[in-house]
PDB file of C-alpha atoms in Angstrom:
ATOM      1  CA  MET J   1     -10.536 -52.988  20.736  1.00  0.00           C
ATOM      2  CA  GLN J   2     -11.836 -49.445  20.327  1.00  0.00           C
ATOM      3  CA  ARG J   3     -11.140 -47.385  17.243  1.00  0.00           C
ATOM      4  CA  PHE J   4     -10.534 -43.684  17.658  1.00  0.00           C
ATOM      5  CA  GLN J   5     -11.028 -41.135  14.923  1.00  0.00           C
ATOM      6  CA  ARG J   6      -7.864 -39.588  13.599  1.00  0.00           C
ATOM      7  CA  GLY J   7      -7.563 -36.399  11.616  1.00  0.00           C
ATOM      8  CA  MET J   8     -10.139 -33.770  10.809  1.00  0.00           C
ATOM      9  CA  SER J   9     -13.764 -34.270  10.047  1.00  0.00           C
ATOM     10  CA  PHE J  10     -15.264 -33.190   6.764  1.00  0.00           C
ATOM     11  CA  TYR J  11     -16.787 -30.082   8.352  1.00  0.00           C
ATOM     12  CA  GLY J  12     -13.526 -29.182  10.042  1.00  0.00           C
ATOM     13  CA  MET J  13     -11.715 -29.428   6.724  1.00  0.00           C
ATOM     14  CA  CYS J  14     -14.382 -27.262   5.048  1.00  0.00           C
ATOM     15  CA  LEU J  15     -13.959 -24.631   7.770  1.00  0.00           C
ATOM     16  CA  VAL J  16     -10.186 -24.568   7.257  1.00  0.00           C
ATOM     17  CA  ILE J  17     -10.661 -24.189   3.485  1.00  0.00           C
ATOM     18  CA  VAL J  18     -13.175 -21.334   3.921  1.00  0.00           C
ATOM     19  CA  ILE J  19     -10.820 -19.476   6.267  1.00  0.00           C
ATOM     20  CA  ALA J  20      -7.864 -20.003   3.910  1.00  0.00           C
ATOM     21  CA  VAL J  21      -9.896 -18.742   0.930  1.00  0.00           C
ATOM     22  CA  PHE J  22     -11.033 -15.683   2.907  1.00  0.00           C
ATOM     23  CA  PHE J  23      -7.501 -14.677   3.877  1.00  0.00           C
ATOM     24  CA  GLY J  24      -6.253 -15.444   0.369  1.00  0.00           C
ATOM     25  CA  MET J  25      -8.936 -13.154  -1.047  1.00  0.00           C
ATOM     26  CA  LEU J  26      -7.899 -10.429   1.403  1.00  0.00           C
ATOM     27  CA  ALA J  27      -4.282 -10.755   0.309  1.00  0.00           C
ATOM     28  CA  VAL J  28      -5.183 -10.608  -3.384  1.00  0.00           C
ATOM     29  CA  LYS J  29      -7.492  -7.604  -3.011  1.00  0.00           C
ATOM     30  CA  LEU J  30      -5.517  -5.540  -0.470  1.00  0.00           C
ATOM     31  CA  GLY J  31      -1.953  -6.470  -1.393  1.00  0.00           C
ATOM     32  CA  PRO J  32      -1.642  -4.289  -4.518  1.00  0.00           C
ATOM     33  CA  TYR J  33      -2.615  -1.158  -2.566  1.00  0.00           C
ATOM     34  CA  TYR J  34      -0.020  -1.798   0.131  1.00  0.00           C
ATOM     35  CA  LEU J  35       2.551  -2.511  -2.580  1.00  0.00           C
ATOM     36  CA  ASP J  36       1.550   0.735  -4.307  1.00  0.00           C
ATOM     37  CA  ASN J  37       2.107   2.677  -1.081  1.00  0.00           C
ATOM     38  CA  THR J  38       5.487   1.035  -0.519  1.00  0.00           C
ATOM     39  CA  LEU J  39       6.547   1.860  -4.094  1.00  0.00           C
ATOM     40  CA  LEU J  40       5.365   5.445  -3.606  1.00  0.00           C
ATOM     41  CA  VAL J  41       7.556   5.916  -0.532  1.00  0.00           C
ATOM     42  CA  SER J  42      10.564   4.207  -2.127  1.00  0.00           C
ATOM     43  CA  SER J  43      10.322   6.219  -5.363  1.00  0.00           C
ATOM     44  CA  VAL J  44      10.191   9.500  -3.420  1.00  0.00           C
ATOM     45  CA  GLN J  45      13.157   8.341  -1.353  1.00  0.00           C
ATOM     46  CA  LYS J  46      15.091   7.472  -4.540  1.00  0.00           C
ATOM     47  CA  VAL J  47      14.496  10.966  -5.904  1.00  0.00           C
ATOM     48  CA  PHE J  48      15.600  12.466  -2.578  1.00  0.00           C
ATOM     49  CA  ASP J  49      18.796  10.411  -2.708  1.00  0.00           C
ATOM     50  CA  SER J  50      19.595  11.355  -6.315  1.00  0.00           C
ATOM     51  CA  ARG J  51      19.052  15.106  -5.989  1.00  0.00           C
ATOM     52  CA  THR J  52      21.844  17.630  -5.616  1.00  0.00           C
ATOM     53  CA  GLU J  53      22.144  20.874  -3.673  1.00  0.00           C
ATOM     54  CA  ASP J  54      21.057  23.063  -6.603  1.00  0.00           C
ATOM     55  CA  THR J  55      17.989  21.023  -7.585  1.00  0.00           C
ATOM     56  CA  THR J  56      14.957  23.270  -7.930  1.00  0.00           C
ATOM     57  CA  LEU J  57      11.492  22.401  -6.690  1.00  0.00           C
ATOM     58  CA  SER J  58      10.191  21.983 -10.246  1.00  0.00           C
ATOM     59  CA  GLU J  59      13.030  19.596 -11.133  1.00  0.00           C
ATOM     60  CA  PHE J  60      12.279  17.659  -7.974  1.00  0.00           C
ATOM     61  CA  ARG J  61       8.580  17.423  -8.895  1.00  0.00           C
ATOM     62  CA  GLU J  62       9.504  16.247 -12.383  1.00  0.00           C
ATOM     63  CA  GLY J  63      11.825  13.591 -10.960  1.00  0.00           C
ATOM     64  CA  ILE J  64       9.106  12.281  -8.656  1.00  0.00           C
ATOM     65  CA  SER J  65       6.608  12.245 -11.519  1.00  0.00           C
ATOM     66  CA  LYS J  66       8.978  10.231 -13.719  1.00  0.00           C
ATOM     67  CA  ALA J  67       9.742   7.792 -10.890  1.00  0.00           C
ATOM     68  CA  MET J  68       6.030   7.223 -10.297  1.00  0.00           C
ATOM     69  CA  VAL J  69       5.372   6.550 -13.959  1.00  0.00           C
ATOM     70  CA  ILE J  70       8.249   4.069 -14.048  1.00  0.00           C
ATOM     71  CA  ASP J  71       7.011   2.311 -10.877  1.00  0.00           C
ATOM     72  CA  ASN J  72       3.425   2.320 -12.230  1.00  0.00           C
ATOM     73  CA  ILE J  73       1.929   3.941  -9.136  1.00  0.00           C
ATOM     74  CA  SER J  74      -1.839   4.448  -9.195  1.00  0.00           C
ATOM     75  CA  PRO J  75      -3.206   7.891 -10.071  1.00  0.00           C
ATOM     76  CA  GLN J  76      -4.980   8.100  -6.722  1.00  0.00           C
ATOM     77  CA  ALA J  77      -1.677   7.842  -4.856  1.00  0.00           C
ATOM     78  CA  ARG J  78       0.048  10.181  -7.312  1.00  0.00           C
ATOM     79  CA  ASN J  79      -2.569  12.889  -6.869  1.00  0.00           C
ATOM     80  CA  ALA J  80      -2.290  12.704  -3.074  1.00  0.00           C
ATOM     81  CA  LEU J  81       1.320  13.918  -3.031  1.00  0.00           C
ATOM     82  CA  VAL J  82       1.977  17.341  -1.555  1.00  0.00           C
ATOM     83  CA  ILE J  83       5.491  18.742  -1.868  1.00  0.00           C
ATOM     84  CA  ALA J  84       6.393  21.592   0.465  1.00  0.00           C
ATOM     85  CA  ARG J  85       9.456  23.288   1.854  1.00  0.00           C
ATOM     86  CA  GLU J  86       9.747  23.633   5.636  1.00  0.00           C
ATOM     87  CA  ASP J  87      12.791  25.475   6.975  1.00  0.00           C
ATOM     88  CA  GLU J  88      14.791  24.756   3.802  1.00  0.00           C
ATOM     89  CA  ILE J  89      13.929  21.047   4.029  1.00  0.00           C
ATOM     90  CA  LEU J  90      11.785  19.399   1.372  1.00  0.00           C
ATOM     91  CA  VAL J  91       8.852  17.494   2.820  1.00  0.00           C
ATOM     92  CA  VAL J  92       6.669  15.168   0.756  1.00  0.00           C
ATOM     93  CA  THR J  93       3.381  14.061   2.287  1.00  0.00           C
ATOM     94  CA  ALA J  94       0.943  11.561   0.864  1.00  0.00           C
ATOM     95  CA  ASN J  95      -2.278  11.142   2.816  1.00  0.00           C
ATOM     96  CA  TYR J  96      -4.998   9.244   1.028  1.00  0.00           C
ATOM     97  CA  GLU J  97      -7.681   6.615   1.488  1.00  0.00           C
ATOM     98  CA  VAL J  98      -8.656   3.734  -0.750  1.00  0.00           C
ATOM     99  CA  ARG J  99     -12.086   2.111  -0.573  1.00  0.00           C
ATOM    100  CA  ILE J 100     -12.225  -1.474  -1.809  1.00  0.00           C
ATOM    101  CA  ASP J 101     -15.369  -3.494  -2.390  1.00  0.00           C
ATOM    102  CA  LEU J 102     -14.579  -6.774  -0.651  1.00  0.00           C
ATOM    103  CA  PHE J 103     -17.749  -8.729  -1.321  1.00  0.00           C
ATOM    104  CA  TYR J 104     -21.471  -7.999  -1.375  1.00  0.00           C
ATOM    105  CA  ASN J 105     -21.982  -4.860   0.709  1.00  0.00           C
ATOM    106  CA  ILE J 106     -18.769  -5.117   2.736  1.00  0.00           C
ATOM    107  CA  ASP J 107     -16.135  -2.501   1.971  1.00  0.00           C
ATOM    108  CA  VAL J 108     -12.626  -2.075   3.308  1.00  0.00           C
ATOM    109  CA  VAL J 109     -11.107   1.373   3.748  1.00  0.00           C
ATOM    110  CA  LEU J 110      -7.312   1.600   3.711  1.00  0.00           C
ATOM    111  CA  SER J 111      -5.858   4.816   5.064  1.00  0.00           C
ATOM    112  CA  PHE J 112      -2.273   5.714   4.168  1.00  0.00           C
ATOM    113  CA  GLU J 113      -0.370   8.557   5.827  1.00  0.00           C
ATOM    114  CA  ASN J 114       3.215   9.128   4.732  1.00  0.00           C
ATOM    115  CA  GLU J 115       5.634  11.965   5.406  1.00  0.00           C
ATOM    116  CA  ILE J 116       9.071  11.807   3.852  1.00  0.00           C
ATOM    117  CA  LYS J 117      11.662  14.459   4.681  1.00  0.00           C
ATOM    118  CA  ALA J 118      14.872  15.161   2.805  1.00  0.00           C
ATOM    119  CA  GLN J 119      17.983  14.209   4.738  1.00  0.00           C
TER     120      GLN J 119
END
């Protein structure tokens, strides 16, 4: 009677572990920046939703600043915000890049481009 091997070999299991560790490391290193960008967009949207017709541009800027401090958004994302008025509509744009040292001499560049318009 012949016996056949079942399951993975040692080297196959090592390869699966290395791939899992690599993608886990990517998630741990890149995840906070994507979360930061999502919080940035949601905090601007919250301020848009809570404003009234007679809200001035300076009050709007102050509201966004407070929302970003509460949500603990990184200074790099905060400094990338540009608030403008186009045809009586407030437009907030946030275009910025983040460079992350992944390992050794390999870097990852994340580019975020957001444009949020008042409804």
